[in-house]
CSV table of C-alpha atoms in Angstrom, one decimal:
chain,number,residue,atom,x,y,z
A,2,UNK,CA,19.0,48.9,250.1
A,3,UNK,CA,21.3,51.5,251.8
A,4,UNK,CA,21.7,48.3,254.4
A,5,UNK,CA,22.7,46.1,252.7
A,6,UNK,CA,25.3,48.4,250.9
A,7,UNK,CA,26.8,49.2,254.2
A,8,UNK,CA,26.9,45.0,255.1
A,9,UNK,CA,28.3,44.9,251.5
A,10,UNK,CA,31.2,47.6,252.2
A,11,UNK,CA,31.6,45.9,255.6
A,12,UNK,CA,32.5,42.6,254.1
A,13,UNK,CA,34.5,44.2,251.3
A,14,UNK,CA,36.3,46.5,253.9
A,15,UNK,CA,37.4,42.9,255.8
A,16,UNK,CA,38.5,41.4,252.3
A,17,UNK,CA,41.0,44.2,251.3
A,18,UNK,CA,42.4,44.1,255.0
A,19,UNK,CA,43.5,40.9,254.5
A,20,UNK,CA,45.4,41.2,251.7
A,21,UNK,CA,48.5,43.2,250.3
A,22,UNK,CA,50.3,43.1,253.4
A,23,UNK,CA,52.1,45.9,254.3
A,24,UNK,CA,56.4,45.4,255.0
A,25,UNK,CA,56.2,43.3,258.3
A,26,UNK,CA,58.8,45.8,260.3
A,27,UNK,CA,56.3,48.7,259.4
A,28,UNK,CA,53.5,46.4,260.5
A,29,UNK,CA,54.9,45.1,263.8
A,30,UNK,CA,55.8,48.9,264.9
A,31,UNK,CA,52.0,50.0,264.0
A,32,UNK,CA,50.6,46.8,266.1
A,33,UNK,CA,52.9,47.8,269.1
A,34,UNK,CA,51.4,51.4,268.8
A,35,UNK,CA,47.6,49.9,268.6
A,36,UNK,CA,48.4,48.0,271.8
A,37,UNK,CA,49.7,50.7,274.0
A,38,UNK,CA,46.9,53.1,272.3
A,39,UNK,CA,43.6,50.6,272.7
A,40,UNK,CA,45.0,48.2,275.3
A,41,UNK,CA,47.7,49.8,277.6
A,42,UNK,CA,44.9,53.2,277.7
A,43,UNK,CA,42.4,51.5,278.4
A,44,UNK,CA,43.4,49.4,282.1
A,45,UNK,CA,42.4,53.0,284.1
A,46,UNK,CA,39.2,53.2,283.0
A,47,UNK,CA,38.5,49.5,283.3
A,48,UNK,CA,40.2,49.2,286.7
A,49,UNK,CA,37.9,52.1,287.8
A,50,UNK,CA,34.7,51.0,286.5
A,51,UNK,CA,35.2,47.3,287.4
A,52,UNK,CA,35.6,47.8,291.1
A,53,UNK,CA,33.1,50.0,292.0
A,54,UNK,CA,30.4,48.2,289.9
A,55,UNK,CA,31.7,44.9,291.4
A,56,UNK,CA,31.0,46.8,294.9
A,57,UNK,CA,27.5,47.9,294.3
A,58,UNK,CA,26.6,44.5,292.5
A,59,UNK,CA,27.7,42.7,295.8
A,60,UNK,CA,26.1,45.5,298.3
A,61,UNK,CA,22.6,44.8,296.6
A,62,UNK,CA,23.0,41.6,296.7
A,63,UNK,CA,23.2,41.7,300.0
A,64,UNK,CA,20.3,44.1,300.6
A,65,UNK,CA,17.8,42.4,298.6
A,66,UNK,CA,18.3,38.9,300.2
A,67,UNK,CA,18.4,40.0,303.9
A,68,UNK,CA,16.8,37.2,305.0
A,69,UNK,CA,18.0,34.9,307.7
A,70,UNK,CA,17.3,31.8,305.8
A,71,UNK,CA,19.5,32.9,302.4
A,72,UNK,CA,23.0,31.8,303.5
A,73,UNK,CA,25.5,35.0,303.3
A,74,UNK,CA,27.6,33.1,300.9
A,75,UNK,CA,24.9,33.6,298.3
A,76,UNK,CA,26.7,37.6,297.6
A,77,UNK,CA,30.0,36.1,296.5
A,78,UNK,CA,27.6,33.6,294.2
A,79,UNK,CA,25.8,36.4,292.6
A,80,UNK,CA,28.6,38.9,292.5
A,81,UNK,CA,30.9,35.9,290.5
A,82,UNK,CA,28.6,35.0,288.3
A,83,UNK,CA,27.1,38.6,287.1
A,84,UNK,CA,30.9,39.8,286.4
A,85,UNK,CA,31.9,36.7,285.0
A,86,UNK,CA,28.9,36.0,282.5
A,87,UNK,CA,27.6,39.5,281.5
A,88,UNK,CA,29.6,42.5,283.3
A,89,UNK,CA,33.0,41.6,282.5
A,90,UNK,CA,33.0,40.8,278.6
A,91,UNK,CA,29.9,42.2,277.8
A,92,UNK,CA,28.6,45.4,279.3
A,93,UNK,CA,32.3,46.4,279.7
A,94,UNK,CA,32.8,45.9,275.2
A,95,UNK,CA,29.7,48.6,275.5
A,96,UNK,CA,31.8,50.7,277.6
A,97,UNK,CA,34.9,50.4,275.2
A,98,UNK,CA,32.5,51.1,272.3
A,99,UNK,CA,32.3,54.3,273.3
A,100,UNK,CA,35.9,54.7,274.6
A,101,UNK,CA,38.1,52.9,271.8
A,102,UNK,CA,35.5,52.9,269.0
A,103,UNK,CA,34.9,55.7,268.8
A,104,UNK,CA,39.0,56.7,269.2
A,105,UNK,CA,39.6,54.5,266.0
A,106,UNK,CA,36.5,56.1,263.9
A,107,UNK,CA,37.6,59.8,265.0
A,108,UNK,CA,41.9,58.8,264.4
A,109,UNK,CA,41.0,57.3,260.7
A,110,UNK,CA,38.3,59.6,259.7
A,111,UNK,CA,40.6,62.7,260.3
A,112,UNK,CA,43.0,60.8,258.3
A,113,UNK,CA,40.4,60.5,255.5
A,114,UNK,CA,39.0,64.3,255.8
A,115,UNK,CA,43.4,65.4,255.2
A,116,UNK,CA,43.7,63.1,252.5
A,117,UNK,CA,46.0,61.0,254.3
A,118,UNK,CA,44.3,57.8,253.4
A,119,UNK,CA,44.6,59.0,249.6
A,120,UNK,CA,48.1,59.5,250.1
A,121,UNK,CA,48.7,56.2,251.3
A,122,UNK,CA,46.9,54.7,248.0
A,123,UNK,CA,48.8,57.1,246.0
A,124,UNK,CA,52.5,55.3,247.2
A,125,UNK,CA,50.8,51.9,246.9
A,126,UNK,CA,49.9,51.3,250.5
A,127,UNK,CA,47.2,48.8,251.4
A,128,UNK,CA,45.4,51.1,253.3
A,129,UNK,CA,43.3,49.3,254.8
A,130,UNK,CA,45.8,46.6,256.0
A,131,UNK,CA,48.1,49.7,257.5
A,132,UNK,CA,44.9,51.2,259.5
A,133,UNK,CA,42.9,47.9,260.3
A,134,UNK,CA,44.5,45.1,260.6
A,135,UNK,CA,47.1,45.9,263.2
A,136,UNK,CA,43.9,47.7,265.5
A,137,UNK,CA,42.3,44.0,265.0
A,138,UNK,CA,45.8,42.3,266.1
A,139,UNK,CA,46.5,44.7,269.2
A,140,UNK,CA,42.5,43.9,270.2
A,141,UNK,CA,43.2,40.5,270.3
A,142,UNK,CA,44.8,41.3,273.6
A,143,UNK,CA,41.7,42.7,274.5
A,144,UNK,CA,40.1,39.4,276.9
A,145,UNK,CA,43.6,40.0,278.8
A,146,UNK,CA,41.5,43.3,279.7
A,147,UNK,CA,38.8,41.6,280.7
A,148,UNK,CA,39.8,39.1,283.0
A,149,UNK,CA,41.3,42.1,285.0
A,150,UNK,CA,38.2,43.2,285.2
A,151,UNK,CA,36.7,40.2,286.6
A,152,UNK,CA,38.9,40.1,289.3
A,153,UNK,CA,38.9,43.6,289.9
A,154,UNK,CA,35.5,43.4,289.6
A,155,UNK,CA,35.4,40.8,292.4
A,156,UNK,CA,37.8,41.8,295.0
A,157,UNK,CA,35.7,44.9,294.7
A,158,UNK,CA,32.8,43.4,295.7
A,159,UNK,CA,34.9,41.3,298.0
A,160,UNK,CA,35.8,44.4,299.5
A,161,UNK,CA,32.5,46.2,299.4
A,162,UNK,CA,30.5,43.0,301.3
A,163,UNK,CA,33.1,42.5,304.3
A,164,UNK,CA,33.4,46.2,305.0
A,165,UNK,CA,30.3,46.8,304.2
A,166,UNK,CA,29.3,44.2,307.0
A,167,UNK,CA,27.2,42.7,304.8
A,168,UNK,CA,29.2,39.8,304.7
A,169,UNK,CA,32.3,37.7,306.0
A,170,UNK,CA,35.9,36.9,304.1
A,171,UNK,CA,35.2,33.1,304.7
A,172,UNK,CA,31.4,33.3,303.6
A,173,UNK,CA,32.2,35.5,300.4
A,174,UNK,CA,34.8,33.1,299.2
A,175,UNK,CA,32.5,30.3,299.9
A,176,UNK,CA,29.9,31.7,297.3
A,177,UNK,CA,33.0,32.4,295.1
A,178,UNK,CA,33.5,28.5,295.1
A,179,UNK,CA,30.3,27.2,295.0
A,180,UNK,CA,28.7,25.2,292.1
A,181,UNK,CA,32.1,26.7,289.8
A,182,UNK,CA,31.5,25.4,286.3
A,183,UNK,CA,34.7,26.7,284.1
A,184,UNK,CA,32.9,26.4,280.9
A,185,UNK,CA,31.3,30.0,282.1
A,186,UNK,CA,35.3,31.2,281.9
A,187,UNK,CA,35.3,29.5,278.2
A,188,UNK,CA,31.9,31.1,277.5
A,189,UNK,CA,33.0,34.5,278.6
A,190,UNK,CA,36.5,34.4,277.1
A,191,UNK,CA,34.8,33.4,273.6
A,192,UNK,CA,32.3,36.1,273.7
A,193,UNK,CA,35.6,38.5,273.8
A,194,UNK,CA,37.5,37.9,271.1
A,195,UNK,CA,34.1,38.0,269.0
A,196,UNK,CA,33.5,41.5,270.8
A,197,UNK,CA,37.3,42.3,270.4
A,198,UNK,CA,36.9,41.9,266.5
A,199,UNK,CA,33.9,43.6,266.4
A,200,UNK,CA,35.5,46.5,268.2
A,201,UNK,CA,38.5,46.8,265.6
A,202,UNK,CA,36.4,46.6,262.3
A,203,UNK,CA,33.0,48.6,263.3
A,204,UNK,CA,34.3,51.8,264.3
A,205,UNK,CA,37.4,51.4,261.1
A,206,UNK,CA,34.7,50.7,258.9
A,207,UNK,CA,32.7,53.6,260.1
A,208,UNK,CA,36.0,55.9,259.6
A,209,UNK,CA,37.2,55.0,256.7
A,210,UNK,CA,33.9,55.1,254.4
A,211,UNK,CA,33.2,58.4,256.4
A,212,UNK,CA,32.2,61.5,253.4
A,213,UNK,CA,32.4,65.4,254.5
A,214,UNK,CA,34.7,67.5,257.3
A,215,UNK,CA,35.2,68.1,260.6
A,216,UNK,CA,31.5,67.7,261.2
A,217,UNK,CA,31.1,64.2,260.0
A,218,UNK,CA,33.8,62.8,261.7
A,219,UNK,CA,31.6,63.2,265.2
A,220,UNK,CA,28.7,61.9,263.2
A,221,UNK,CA,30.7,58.8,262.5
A,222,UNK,CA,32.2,58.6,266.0
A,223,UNK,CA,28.7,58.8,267.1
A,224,UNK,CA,27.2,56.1,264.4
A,225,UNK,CA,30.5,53.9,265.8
A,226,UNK,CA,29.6,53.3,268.9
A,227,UNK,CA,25.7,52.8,268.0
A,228,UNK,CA,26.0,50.2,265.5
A,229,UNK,CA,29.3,48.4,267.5
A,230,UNK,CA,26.9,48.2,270.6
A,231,UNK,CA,24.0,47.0,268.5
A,232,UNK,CA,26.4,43.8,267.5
A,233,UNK,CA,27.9,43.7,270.5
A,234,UNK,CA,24.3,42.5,272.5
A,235,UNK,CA,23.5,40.6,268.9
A,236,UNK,CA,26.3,38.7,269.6
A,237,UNK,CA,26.0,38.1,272.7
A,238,UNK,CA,21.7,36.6,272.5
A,239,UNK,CA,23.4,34.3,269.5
A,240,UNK,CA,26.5,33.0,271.4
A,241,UNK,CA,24.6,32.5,274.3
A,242,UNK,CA,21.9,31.2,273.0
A,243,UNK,CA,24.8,28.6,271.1
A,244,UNK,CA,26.6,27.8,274.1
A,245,UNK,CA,24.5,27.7,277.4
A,246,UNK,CA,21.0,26.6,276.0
């Protein structure tokens, strides 16, 4: 029962962010804050991570098909298609679970535990349009994020493979090339946004319903990033299963 009261003040939660909209100026200077907090904040990390996985993705590659037969082009196959299909949008939203999640659920549960939320109710503020709905508009930028990291991701491994000396410029971008079917960019770009929405309203949810102090807020914080990386892989097995069976 305590399930489907959560799935209950989930859906609830979406309902009342999506109406009573707040004064549009106020609105468009809360979305440009969102951006440059969730978006803008978020390129280091995603830069960082993207290369050097993109580099060890391509280096075992190579190591596990040292075989004269298996033409060298084969790293930049399997480095392109594991960033593209599963790093990029998918194990990278887990990362950002933990990095932006759990930022919203900490930045609106404080707000709840100082009665700032209340506050806002008190003068007639939508609350939850003011604190959700511009985090779900600045995430919507969020795939822009991604395909950085594909391509950082790739020239990393790019990098990784020819001065490694596992592999050659010419033979890397051959693999890059071959047997390209776009539909994996559609795929990918679709799994985003539903991992970009899930990543705005998870962790919100998680902060605003949030009960107790200081203490509870890193309970919810924690709780975010659990339950958005539970639907995060849920919805990836169900949009995969949709669109490449």
């Amino acid at each position: 029962m305590a399930y489907l009261e959560d799935i209950g003040s989930y859906f609830l939660m979406l309902k009342r962010t999506f109406g009573s909209f707040t004064k549009r100026s106020v609105l468009k200077e809360l979305i440009f804050k969102e951006i440059d907090d969730l978006i803008i904040g978020s390129l280091g990390i995603v830069a960082f991570i993207s290369f050097f996985v993109g580099g060890v993705i391509a280096i075992q590659t190579a190591l596990n098909v040292d075989n004269p037969i298996i033409p060298k082009s084969l790293i930049g196959f399997a480095t392109r298609q594991s960033i593209v299909l599963e790093f990029a949008p998918t194990f990278m939203s887990i990362i950002m679970a933990g990095k932006v999640g759990s930022f919203i659920t900490s930045s609106i549960g404080s707000m709840r535990v100082t009665e700032q939320i209340d506050a806002l109710e008190v003068m007639g503020i939508n609350s939850l349009n003011y604190l959700v709905f511009p985090k779900i508009v600045a995430l919507m930028f969020y795939p822009f994020i991604i395909a950085l990291s594909m391509f950082i991701g790739i020239t990393g491994g790019l990098l990784a493979g020819v001065y490694g000396g596992f592999t050659t410029y010419t033979d890397f971008t051959t693999g890059l090339q071959q047997d390209f079917n776009s539909f994996h960019l559609v795929y990918a770009f679709i799994k985003t946004f539903v991992f970009a929405f899930i990543l705005a309203t998870v962790p919100s949810w998680q902060g605003y319903y949030m009960k107790g102090g200081a203490l509870e807020v890193g309970k919810a914080s924690t709780n975010s990033f659990v339950w958005t990386s539970v639907l995060i892989i849920l919805a990836n097995f169900i949009i995969t299963q949709l669109l490449l069976s």
